[in-house]
mmCIF file with all atom_site columns, C-alpha atoms in Angstrom:
data_model
loop_
_atom_site.group_PDB
_atom_site.id
_atom_site.type_symbol
_atom_site.label_atom_id
_atom_site.label_alt_id
_atom_site.label_comp_id
_atom_site.label_asym_id
_atom_site.label_entity_id
_atom_site.label_seq_id
_atom_site.pdbx_PDB_ins_code
_atom_site.Cartn_x
_atom_site.Cartn_y
_atom_site.Cartn_z
_atom_site.occupancy
_atom_site.B_iso_or_equiv
_atom_site.pdbx_formal_charge
_atom_site.auth_seq_id
_atom_site.auth_comp_id
_atom_site.auth_asym_id
_atom_site.auth_atom_id
_atom_site.pdbx_PDB_model_num
ATOM 1   C CA . MET O 1 1   ? -47.062 -10.148 6.824   1.00 45.00 ? 1139 MET O CA 1
ATOM 2   C CA . LYS O 1 2   ? -44.154 -8.396  8.507   1.00 51.00 ? 1140 LYS O CA 1
ATOM 3   C CA . PRO O 1 3   ? -42.376 -5.714  6.442   1.00 52.00 ? 1141 PRO O CA 1
ATOM 4   C CA . THR O 1 4   ? -39.074 -6.755  4.902   1.00 59.00 ? 1142 THR O CA 1
ATOM 5   C CA . ASN O 1 5   ? -36.118 -4.528  5.621   1.00 76.00 ? 1143 ASN O CA 1
ATOM 6   C CA . SER O 1 6   ? -33.110 -6.616  4.633   1.00 89.00 ? 1144 SER O CA 1
ATOM 7   C CA . LEU O 1 7   ? -31.959 -8.409  1.503   1.00 90.00 ? 1145 LEU O CA 1
ATOM 8   C CA . PRO O 1 8   ? -31.937 -11.846 3.181   1.00 91.00 ? 1146 PRO O CA 1
ATOM 9   C CA . GLU O 1 9   ? -35.590 -11.269 4.149   1.00 91.00 ? 1147 GLU O CA 1
ATOM 10  C CA . LEU O 1 10  ? -36.414 -10.333 0.561   1.00 92.00 ? 1148 LEU O CA 1
ATOM 11  C CA . ILE O 1 11  ? -34.769 -13.526 -0.680  1.00 91.00 ? 1149 ILE O CA 1
ATOM 12  C CA . ASP O 1 12  ? -36.722 -15.535 1.923   1.00 90.00 ? 1150 ASP O CA 1
ATOM 13  C CA . LEU O 1 13  ? -39.896 -13.836 0.659   1.00 91.00 ? 1151 LEU O CA 1
ATOM 14  C CA . ALA O 1 14  ? -38.971 -14.817 -2.909  1.00 91.00 ? 1152 ALA O CA 1
ATOM 15  C CA . VAL O 1 15  ? -38.371 -18.439 -1.860  1.00 90.00 ? 1153 VAL O CA 1
ATOM 16  C CA . SER O 1 16  ? -41.816 -18.501 -0.208  1.00 89.00 ? 1154 SER O CA 1
ATOM 17  C CA . LYS O 1 17  ? -43.458 -16.861 -3.214  1.00 90.00 ? 1155 LYS O CA 1
ATOM 18  C CA . HIS O 1 18  ? -41.926 -19.194 -5.809  1.00 89.00 ? 1156 HIS O CA 1
ATOM 19  C CA . LYS O 1 19  ? -42.016 -22.281 -3.536  1.00 90.00 ? 1157 LYS O CA 1
ATOM 20  C CA . THR O 1 20  ? -38.684 -23.446 -4.874  1.00 88.00 ? 1158 THR O CA 1
ATOM 21  C CA . SER O 1 21  ? -34.961 -23.393 -4.143  1.00 89.00 ? 1159 SER O CA 1
ATOM 22  C CA . VAL O 1 22  ? -32.659 -20.420 -4.544  1.00 89.00 ? 1160 VAL O CA 1
ATOM 23  C CA . ARG O 1 23  ? -30.963 -22.219 -7.419  1.00 90.00 ? 1161 ARG O CA 1
ATOM 24  C CA . GLN O 1 24  ? -34.251 -22.649 -9.279  1.00 90.00 ? 1162 GLN O CA 1
ATOM 25  C CA . MET O 1 25  ? -35.138 -19.007 -8.568  1.00 89.00 ? 1163 MET O CA 1
ATOM 26  C CA . SER O 1 26  ? -31.927 -17.866 -10.261 1.00 88.00 ? 1164 SER O CA 1
ATOM 27  C CA . PHE O 1 27  ? -32.923 -19.827 -13.380 1.00 91.00 ? 1165 PHE O CA 1
ATOM 28  C CA . VAL O 1 28  ? -36.391 -18.234 -13.314 1.00 90.00 ? 1166 VAL O CA 1
ATOM 29  C CA . ALA O 1 29  ? -34.844 -14.786 -12.981 1.00 91.00 ? 1167 ALA O CA 1
ATOM 30  C CA . GLN O 1 30  ? -32.425 -15.442 -15.850 1.00 90.00 ? 1168 GLN O CA 1
ATOM 31  C CA . LYS O 1 31  ? -35.259 -16.659 -18.112 1.00 91.00 ? 1169 LYS O CA 1
ATOM 32  C CA . ASN O 1 32  ? -36.996 -13.352 -17.453 1.00 90.00 ? 1170 ASN O CA 1
ATOM 33  C CA . GLY O 1 33  ? -33.986 -11.208 -18.343 1.00 91.00 ? 1171 GLY O CA 1
ATOM 34  C CA . TYR O 1 34  ? -32.390 -10.725 -14.906 1.00 90.00 ? 1172 TYR O CA 1
ATOM 35  C CA . ARG O 1 35  ? -28.725 -11.558 -14.441 1.00 89.00 ? 1173 ARG O CA 1
ATOM 36  C CA . VAL O 1 36  ? -28.200 -13.156 -11.055 1.00 91.00 ? 1174 VAL O CA 1
ATOM 37  C CA . THR O 1 37  ? -26.592 -16.396 -9.945  1.00 90.00 ? 1175 THR O CA 1
ATOM 38  C CA . ALA O 1 38  ? -27.686 -18.846 -7.271  1.00 90.00 ? 1176 ALA O CA 1
ATOM 39  C CA . THR O 1 39  ? -24.317 -18.386 -5.562  1.00 91.00 ? 1177 THR O CA 1
ATOM 40  C CA . THR O 1 40  ? -24.882 -14.640 -5.204  1.00 91.00 ? 1178 THR O CA 1
ATOM 41  C CA . LEU O 1 41  ? -28.411 -15.132 -3.879  1.00 92.00 ? 1179 LEU O CA 1
ATOM 42  C CA . ASN O 1 42  ? -27.273 -17.797 -1.379  1.00 90.00 ? 1180 ASN O CA 1
ATOM 43  C CA . GLN O 1 43  ? -24.367 -15.660 -0.146  1.00 92.00 ? 1181 GLN O CA 1
ATOM 44  C CA . ILE O 1 44  ? -26.634 -12.641 0.356   1.00 92.00 ? 1182 ILE O CA 1
ATOM 45  C CA . ARG O 1 45  ? -29.203 -14.826 2.095   1.00 91.00 ? 1183 ARG O CA 1
ATOM 46  C CA . ASN O 1 46  ? -26.556 -16.317 4.423   1.00 90.00 ? 1184 ASN O CA 1
ATOM 47  C CA . GLY O 1 47  ? -24.855 -12.982 5.103   1.00 88.00 ? 1185 GLY O CA 1
ATOM 48  C CA . SER O 1 48  ? -21.557 -14.077 3.568   1.00 88.00 ? 1186 SER O CA 1
ATOM 49  C CA . TYR O 1 49  ? -21.675 -11.856 0.467   1.00 89.00 ? 1187 TYR O CA 1
ATOM 50  C CA . LYS O 1 50  ? -18.533 -9.701  0.560   1.00 87.00 ? 1188 LYS O CA 1
ATOM 51  C CA . SER O 1 51  ? -19.303 -7.168  -2.175  1.00 87.00 ? 1189 SER O CA 1
ATOM 52  C CA . LYS O 1 52  ? -21.858 -4.436  -2.614  1.00 89.00 ? 1190 LYS O CA 1
ATOM 53  C CA . PRO O 1 53  ? -24.746 -5.932  -4.644  1.00 91.00 ? 1191 PRO O CA 1
ATOM 54  C CA . SER O 1 54  ? -24.975 -4.571  -8.173  1.00 90.00 ? 1192 SER O CA 1
ATOM 55  C CA . GLN O 1 55  ? -28.021 -2.779  -9.509  1.00 90.00 ? 1193 GLN O CA 1
ATOM 56  C CA . GLU O 1 56  ? -28.800 -5.851  -11.639 1.00 92.00 ? 1194 GLU O CA 1
ATOM 57  C CA . THR O 1 57  ? -28.719 -8.108  -8.578  1.00 92.00 ? 1195 THR O CA 1
ATOM 58  C CA . LEU O 1 58  ? -30.987 -5.805  -6.587  1.00 93.00 ? 1196 LEU O CA 1
ATOM 59  C CA . ALA O 1 59  ? -33.446 -5.523  -9.489  1.00 92.00 ? 1197 ALA O CA 1
ATOM 60  C CA . ALA O 1 60  ? -33.526 -9.337  -9.754  1.00 93.00 ? 1198 ALA O CA 1
ATOM 61  C CA . ILE O 1 61  ? -34.143 -9.751  -6.006  1.00 93.00 ? 1199 ILE O CA 1
ATOM 62  C CA . ALA O 1 62  ? -36.972 -7.210  -6.138  1.00 92.00 ? 1200 ALA O CA 1
ATOM 63  C CA . TRP O 1 63  ? -38.566 -8.961  -9.119  1.00 93.00 ? 1201 TRP O CA 1
ATOM 64  C CA . LEU O 1 64  ? -38.239 -12.398 -7.514  1.00 93.00 ? 1202 LEU O CA 1
ATOM 65  C CA . ALA O 1 65  ? -39.765 -11.148 -4.248  1.00 92.00 ? 1203 ALA O CA 1
ATOM 66  C CA . GLY O 1 66  ? -42.526 -9.298  -6.103  1.00 91.00 ? 1204 GLY O CA 1
ATOM 67  C CA . VAL O 1 67  ? -41.720 -5.951  -4.504  1.00 92.00 ? 1205 VAL O CA 1
ATOM 68  C CA . ASP O 1 68  ? -40.844 -2.518  -5.830  1.00 90.00 ? 1206 ASP O CA 1
ATOM 69  C CA . GLU O 1 69  ? -37.162 -2.068  -6.730  1.00 89.00 ? 1207 GLU O CA 1
ATOM 70  C CA . ALA O 1 70  ? -36.973 0.882   -4.327  1.00 90.00 ? 1208 ALA O CA 1
ATOM 71  C CA . LEU O 1 71  ? -37.518 -1.552  -1.444  1.00 91.00 ? 1209 LEU O CA 1
ATOM 72  C CA . ALA O 1 72  ? -34.584 -3.745  -2.535  1.00 91.00 ? 1210 ALA O CA 1
ATOM 73  C CA . PHE O 1 73  ? -32.297 -0.739  -2.952  1.00 91.00 ? 1211 PHE O CA 1
ATOM 74  C CA . ALA O 1 74  ? -33.341 0.596   0.463   1.00 90.00 ? 1212 ALA O CA 1
ATOM 75  C CA . ALA O 1 75  ? -32.663 -2.826  2.012   1.00 90.00 ? 1213 ALA O CA 1
ATOM 76  C CA . ALA O 1 76  ? -29.162 -2.694  0.500   1.00 89.00 ? 1214 ALA O CA 1
ATOM 77  C CA . GLY O 1 77  ? -28.621 0.880   1.713   1.00 88.00 ? 1215 GLY O CA 1
ATOM 78  C CA . GLN O 1 78  ? -28.254 2.161   -1.845  1.00 87.00 ? 1216 GLN O CA 1
ATOM 79  C CA . PRO O 1 79  ? -30.055 4.998   -3.612  1.00 84.00 ? 1217 PRO O CA 1
ATOM 80  C CA . VAL O 1 80  ? -32.531 4.028   -6.302  1.00 85.00 ? 1218 VAL O CA 1
ATOM 81  C CA . PRO O 1 81  ? -30.975 4.817   -9.679  1.00 83.00 ? 1219 PRO O CA 1
ATOM 82  C CA . GLY O 1 82  ? -32.740 7.278   -11.920 1.00 82.00 ? 1220 GLY O CA 1
ATOM 83  C CA . PRO O 1 83  ? -33.293 6.857   -15.634 1.00 83.00 ? 1221 PRO O CA 1
ATOM 84  C CA . PRO O 1 84  ? -30.130 6.376   -17.710 1.00 83.00 ? 1222 PRO O CA 1
ATOM 85  C CA . LEU O 1 85  ? -28.275 9.689   -17.890 1.00 84.00 ? 1223 LEU O CA 1
ATOM 86  C CA . ALA O 1 86  ? -27.612 9.165   -21.601 1.00 84.00 ? 1224 ALA O CA 1
ATOM 87  C CA . ASP O 1 87  ? -31.369 9.391   -22.200 1.00 85.00 ? 1225 ASP O CA 1
ATOM 88  C CA . GLU O 1 88  ? -31.412 12.873  -20.655 1.00 86.00 ? 1226 GLU O CA 1
ATOM 89  C CA . LEU O 1 89  ? -28.535 14.368  -22.645 1.00 87.00 ? 1227 LEU O CA 1
ATOM 90  C CA . PRO O 1 90  ? -29.563 17.028  -25.162 1.00 89.00 ? 1228 PRO O CA 1
ATOM 91  C CA . PRO O 1 91  ? -29.602 16.391  -28.916 1.00 89.00 ? 1229 PRO O CA 1
ATOM 92  C CA . GLY O 1 92  ? -26.133 16.777  -30.372 1.00 89.00 ? 1230 GLY O CA 1
ATOM 93  C CA . ALA O 1 93  ? -24.351 15.320  -27.335 1.00 88.00 ? 1231 ALA O CA 1
ATOM 94  C CA . ASP O 1 94  ? -23.208 12.373  -29.453 1.00 89.00 ? 1232 ASP O CA 1
ATOM 95  C CA . ASN O 1 95  ? -21.463 14.831  -31.801 1.00 91.00 ? 1233 ASN O CA 1
ATOM 96  C CA . LEU O 1 96  ? -19.145 16.263  -29.138 1.00 90.00 ? 1234 LEU O CA 1
ATOM 97  C CA . SER O 1 97  ? -15.423 16.129  -29.800 1.00 91.00 ? 1235 SER O CA 1
ATOM 98  C CA . PRO O 1 98  ? -13.344 13.561  -27.893 1.00 91.00 ? 1236 PRO O CA 1
ATOM 99  C CA . LYS O 1 99  ? -11.957 16.353  -25.697 1.00 91.00 ? 1237 LYS O CA 1
ATOM 100 C CA . SER O 1 100 ? -15.461 17.584  -24.810 1.00 89.00 ? 1238 SER O CA 1
ATOM 101 C CA . ARG O 1 101 ? -16.682 14.022  -24.159 1.00 89.00 ? 1239 ARG O CA 1
ATOM 102 C CA . LYS O 1 102 ? -13.772 13.478  -21.791 1.00 90.00 ? 1240 LYS O CA 1
ATOM 103 C CA . ALA O 1 103 ? -14.673 16.676  -19.934 1.00 89.00 ? 1241 ALA O CA 1
ATOM 104 C CA . VAL O 1 104 ? -18.299 15.519  -19.569 1.00 89.00 ? 1242 VAL O CA 1
ATOM 105 C CA . VAL O 1 105 ? -17.237 12.079  -18.310 1.00 89.00 ? 1243 VAL O CA 1
ATOM 106 C CA . GLU O 1 106 ? -14.784 13.582  -15.797 1.00 90.00 ? 1244 GLU O CA 1
ATOM 107 C CA . MET O 1 107 ? -17.438 15.995  -14.509 1.00 88.00 ? 1245 MET O CA 1
ATOM 108 C CA . VAL O 1 108 ? -19.876 13.116  -14.019 1.00 88.00 ? 1246 VAL O CA 1
ATOM 109 C CA . ARG O 1 109 ? -17.178 11.154  -12.149 1.00 87.00 ? 1247 ARG O CA 1
ATOM 110 C CA . VAL O 1 110 ? -16.608 14.095  -9.800  1.00 87.00 ? 1248 VAL O CA 1
ATOM 111 C CA . LEU O 1 111 ? -20.340 14.488  -9.161  1.00 86.00 ? 1249 LEU O CA 1
ATOM 112 C CA . VAL O 1 112 ? -20.801 10.762  -8.527  1.00 83.00 ? 1250 VAL O CA 1
ATOM 113 C CA . ASP O 1 113 ? -17.887 10.864  -6.095  1.00 82.00 ? 1251 ASP O CA 1
ATOM 114 C CA . LEU O 1 114 ? -19.302 13.890  -4.280  1.00 83.00 ? 1252 LEU O CA 1
ATOM 115 C CA . GLU O 1 115 ? -22.802 12.445  -4.012  1.00 79.00 ? 1253 GLU O CA 1
ATOM 116 C CA . ALA O 1 116 ? -21.450 9.117   -2.815  1.00 72.00 ? 1254 ALA O CA 1
ATOM 117 C CA . GLY O 1 117 ? -19.694 10.967  0.007   1.00 70.00 ? 1255 GLY O CA 1
ATOM 118 C CA . ASN O 1 118 ? -16.284 9.651   -1.018  1.00 55.00 ? 1256 ASN O CA 1
ATOM 119 C CA . ASN O 1 119 ? -14.640 13.062  -0.952  1.00 44.00 ? 1257 ASN O CA 1
ATOM 120 C CA . GLU O 1 120 ? -13.477 13.133  2.671   1.00 44.00 ? 1258 GLU O CA 1
ATOM 121 C CA . GLN O 1 121 ? -11.468 16.327  2.140   1.00 42.00 ? 1259 GLN O CA 1
ATOM 122 C CA . ARG O 1 122 ? -14.459 18.385  0.985   1.00 41.00 ? 1260 ARG O CA 1
ATOM 123 C CA . THR O 1 123 ? -15.149 21.006  3.627   1.00 39.00 ? 1261 THR O CA 1
ATOM 124 C CA . SER O 1 124 ? -16.998 24.294  3.780   1.00 39.00 ? 1262 SER O CA 1
ATOM 125 C CA . GLY O 1 125 ? -15.462 27.684  4.192   1.00 41.00 ? 1263 GLY O CA 1
ATOM 126 C CA . PRO O 1 126 ? -15.976 29.554  7.471   1.00 44.00 ? 1264 PRO O CA 1
ATOM 127 C CA . ASP O 1 127 ? -18.520 32.012  6.071   1.00 44.00 ? 1265 ASP O CA 1
ATOM 128 C CA . ASP O 1 128 ? -20.492 29.902  3.636   1.00 43.00 ? 1266 ASP O CA 1
ATOM 129 C CA . ALA O 1 129 ? -21.344 26.394  2.512   1.00 46.00 ? 1267 ALA O CA 1
ATOM 130 C CA . THR O 1 130 ? -19.064 26.554  -0.524  1.00 44.00 ? 1268 THR O CA 1
ATOM 131 C CA . PRO O 1 131 ? -16.073 24.205  -0.553  1.00 46.00 ? 1269 PRO O CA 1
ATOM 132 C CA . ARG O 1 132 ? -12.741 26.005  -0.803  1.00 43.00 ? 1270 ARG O CA 1
ATOM 133 C CA . THR O 1 133 ? -10.415 24.805  -3.544  1.00 43.00 ? 1271 THR O CA 1
ATOM 134 C CA . LEU O 1 134 ? -6.872  25.761  -4.471  1.00 41.00 ? 1272 LEU O CA 1
ATOM 135 C CA . ARG O 1 135 ? -5.666  24.723  -7.896  1.00 45.00 ? 1273 ARG O CA 1
ATOM 136 C CA . ALA O 1 136 ? -2.073  24.540  -8.980  1.00 42.00 ? 1274 ALA O CA 1
ATOM 137 C CA . VAL O 1 137 ? -1.870  24.644  -12.771 1.00 43.00 ? 1275 VAL O CA 1
ATOM 138 C CA . ALA O 1 138 ? 1.198   23.816  -14.825 1.00 43.00 ? 1276 ALA O CA 1
ATOM 139 C CA . PRO O 1 139 ? 2.078   26.650  -17.219 1.00 44.00 ? 1277 PRO O CA 1
ATOM 140 C CA . GLU O 1 140 ? 1.190   26.164  -20.872 1.00 46.00 ? 1278 GLU O CA 1
ATOM 141 C CA . GLY O 1 141 ? 4.736   26.512  -22.120 1.00 46.00 ? 1279 GLY O CA 1
ATOM 142 C CA . ASP O 1 142 ? 6.067   23.913  -19.691 1.00 44.00 ? 1280 ASP O CA 1
ATOM 143 C CA . SER O 1 143 ? 4.891   20.825  -21.551 1.00 45.00 ? 1281 SER O CA 1
ATOM 144 C CA . ARG O 1 144 ? 7.374   19.263  -23.946 1.00 44.00 ? 1282 ARG O CA 1
ATOM 145 C CA . PRO O 1 145 ? 6.523   17.088  -26.956 1.00 47.00 ? 1283 PRO O CA 1
ATOM 146 C CA . GLY O 1 146 ? 6.381   13.447  -25.944 1.00 46.00 ? 1284 GLY O CA 1
ATOM 147 C CA . GLN O 1 147 ? 6.227   14.291  -22.228 1.00 44.00 ? 1285 GLN O CA 1
ATOM 148 C CA . LYS O 1 148 ? 3.639   12.234  -20.393 1.00 46.00 ? 1286 LYS O CA 1
ATOM 149 C CA . THR O 1 149 ? 1.635   14.460  -18.095 1.00 45.00 ? 1287 THR O CA 1
ATOM 150 C CA . GLY O 1 150 ? -0.667  11.822  -16.597 1.00 46.00 ? 1288 GLY O CA 1
ATOM 151 C CA . PRO O 1 151 ? -4.437  11.922  -16.332 1.00 50.00 ? 1289 PRO O CA 1
ATOM 152 C CA . ASP O 1 152 ? -4.577  15.175  -14.370 1.00 45.00 ? 1290 ASP O CA 1
ATOM 153 C CA . HIS O 1 153 ? -2.591  17.119  -17.011 1.00 48.00 ? 1291 HIS O CA 1
ATOM 154 C CA . GLY O 1 154 ? -0.574  18.986  -14.407 1.00 51.00 ? 1292 GLY O CA 1
ATOM 155 C CA . ILE O 1 155 ? -3.488  20.109  -12.260 1.00 55.00 ? 1293 ILE O CA 1
ATOM 156 C CA . THR O 1 156 ? -3.453  19.399  -8.559  1.00 62.00 ? 1294 THR O CA 1
ATOM 157 C CA . GLU O 1 157 ? -6.457  20.274  -6.464  1.00 66.00 ? 1295 GLU O CA 1
ATOM 158 C CA . LEU O 1 158 ? -6.298  20.807  -2.735  1.00 66.00 ? 1296 LEU O CA 1
ATOM 159 C CA . HIS O 1 159 ? -9.498  21.037  -0.699  1.00 68.00 ? 1297 HIS O CA 1
ATOM 160 C CA . GLY O 1 160 ? -10.459 22.296  2.757   1.00 69.00 ? 1298 GLY O CA 1
ATOM 161 C CA . ASP O 1 161 ? -7.781  22.428  5.455   1.00 71.00 ? 1299 ASP O CA 1
ATOM 162 C CA . GLU O 1 162 ? -5.212  21.127  2.998   1.00 69.00 ? 1300 GLU O CA 1
ATOM 163 C CA . ALA O 1 163 ? -5.731  24.222  0.806   1.00 68.00 ? 1301 ALA O CA 1
ATOM 164 C CA . ARG O 1 164 ? -5.873  26.615  3.771   1.00 71.00 ? 1302 ARG O CA 1
ATOM 165 C CA . SER O 1 165 ? -2.546  25.342  5.125   1.00 73.00 ? 1303 SER O CA 1
ATOM 166 C CA . ILE O 1 166 ? -0.637  26.615  2.071   1.00 74.00 ? 1304 ILE O CA 1
ATOM 167 C CA . PRO O 1 167 ? 0.264   30.304  2.383   1.00 73.00 ? 1305 PRO O CA 1
ATOM 168 C CA . VAL O 1 168 ? -0.767  32.482  -0.538  1.00 68.00 ? 1306 VAL O CA 1
ATOM 169 C CA . PRO O 1 169 ? 2.189   34.481  -1.894  1.00 66.00 ? 1307 PRO O CA 1
ATOM 170 C CA . PRO O 1 170 ? 1.877   38.272  -2.286  1.00 65.00 ? 1308 PRO O CA 1
ATOM 171 C CA . ARG O 1 171 ? 0.256   39.348  -5.542  1.00 59.00 ? 1309 ARG O CA 1
ATOM 172 C CA . ASP O 1 172 ? 3.530   40.692  -6.998  1.00 59.00 ? 1310 ASP O CA 1
ATOM 173 C CA . ARG O 1 173 ? 5.132   37.245  -6.560  1.00 62.00 ? 1311 ARG O CA 1
ATOM 174 C CA . LEU O 1 174 ? 2.365   35.450  -8.476  1.00 60.00 ? 1312 LEU O CA 1
ATOM 175 C CA . ALA O 1 175 ? 4.067   35.028  -11.835 1.00 57.00 ? 1313 ALA O CA 1
ATOM 176 C CA . ALA O 1 176 ? 4.367   32.528  -14.615 1.00 56.00 ? 1314 ALA O CA 1
ATOM 177 C CA . HIS O 1 177 ? 6.847   29.696  -14.524 1.00 59.00 ? 1315 HIS O CA 1
ATOM 178 C CA . PRO O 1 178 ? 10.449  31.027  -14.725 1.00 60.00 ? 1316 PRO O CA 1
ATOM 179 C CA . LYS O 1 179 ? 10.939  29.424  -18.142 1.00 62.00 ? 1317 LYS O CA 1
ATOM 180 C CA . VAL O 1 180 ? 7.875   31.167  -19.532 1.00 65.00 ? 1318 VAL O CA 1
ATOM 181 C CA . THR O 1 181 ? 8.010   34.861  -20.305 1.00 69.00 ? 1319 THR O CA 1
ATOM 182 C CA . THR O 1 182 ? 4.911   36.927  -19.859 1.00 71.00 ? 1320 THR O CA 1
ATOM 183 C CA . ARG O 1 183 ? 3.521   39.138  -22.590 1.00 76.00 ? 1321 ARG O CA 1
ATOM 184 C CA . ARG O 1 184 ? 4.631   42.194  -20.645 1.00 78.00 ? 1322 ARG O CA 1
ATOM 185 C CA . GLU O 1 185 ? 8.220   40.863  -20.454 1.00 76.00 ? 1323 GLU O CA 1
ATOM 186 C CA . ARG O 1 186 ? 8.244   40.169  -24.220 1.00 78.00 ? 1324 ARG O CA 1
ATOM 187 C CA . LEU O 1 187 ? 6.989   43.693  -24.955 1.00 81.00 ? 1325 LEU O CA 1
ATOM 188 C CA . ASP O 1 188 ? 9.606   45.172  -22.625 1.00 80.00 ? 1326 ASP O CA 1
ATOM 189 C CA . ASP O 1 189 ? 12.335  43.161  -24.385 1.00 81.00 ? 1327 ASP O CA 1
ATOM 190 C CA . GLU O 1 190 ? 11.146  44.313  -27.820 1.00 83.00 ? 1328 GLU O CA 1
ATOM 191 C CA . SER O 1 191 ? 10.890  47.970  -26.862 1.00 82.00 ? 1329 SER O CA 1
ATOM 192 C CA . GLY O 1 192 ? 14.072  48.016  -24.834 1.00 75.00 ? 1330 GLY O CA 1
ATOM 193 C CA . ASN O 1 193 ? 12.313  49.203  -21.657 1.00 64.00 ? 1331 ASN O CA 1
ATOM 194 C CA . PHE O 1 194 ? 13.513  47.526  -18.505 1.00 58.00 ? 1332 PHE O CA 1
#
């Protein structure tokens, strides 16, 4: 038997194995706990499927064809998923505060984006393999009650050439927002030293 290297070939293999129609195969898959429709299978088989197949769809195709899931994921050009990340979190992770949970979720989103290669702006510095990042942070005292700051909370990140193109001001010009006084300025005001 020739090795299968595409999803349509895997579906053809499943049709041969089950000796039935794609529609009947979808019912068999559903009875065995796999969520896949005949329409999806037919579109993948005919090359007219417009989306990226889900993990559930790929697992169903692998099961129907009687092959390892890794083969179906490879045929789709997708990495094989590992065990659920939630199963690997340490004890006590469910007790994190909402703020800490949000930080964990955002970090995972960033890592997923980086591993998927979606971060086009990520570049390495000239001397090492570390990406260069410039962060602009809104001062603490600048937020007003009721002011909507958006999901980034006033933080803008610039990567690679975008960050290098912004000149860095001299150290003596790096100061807090004009509306915010520094501790040194408050002490000078209190002591009368100018």
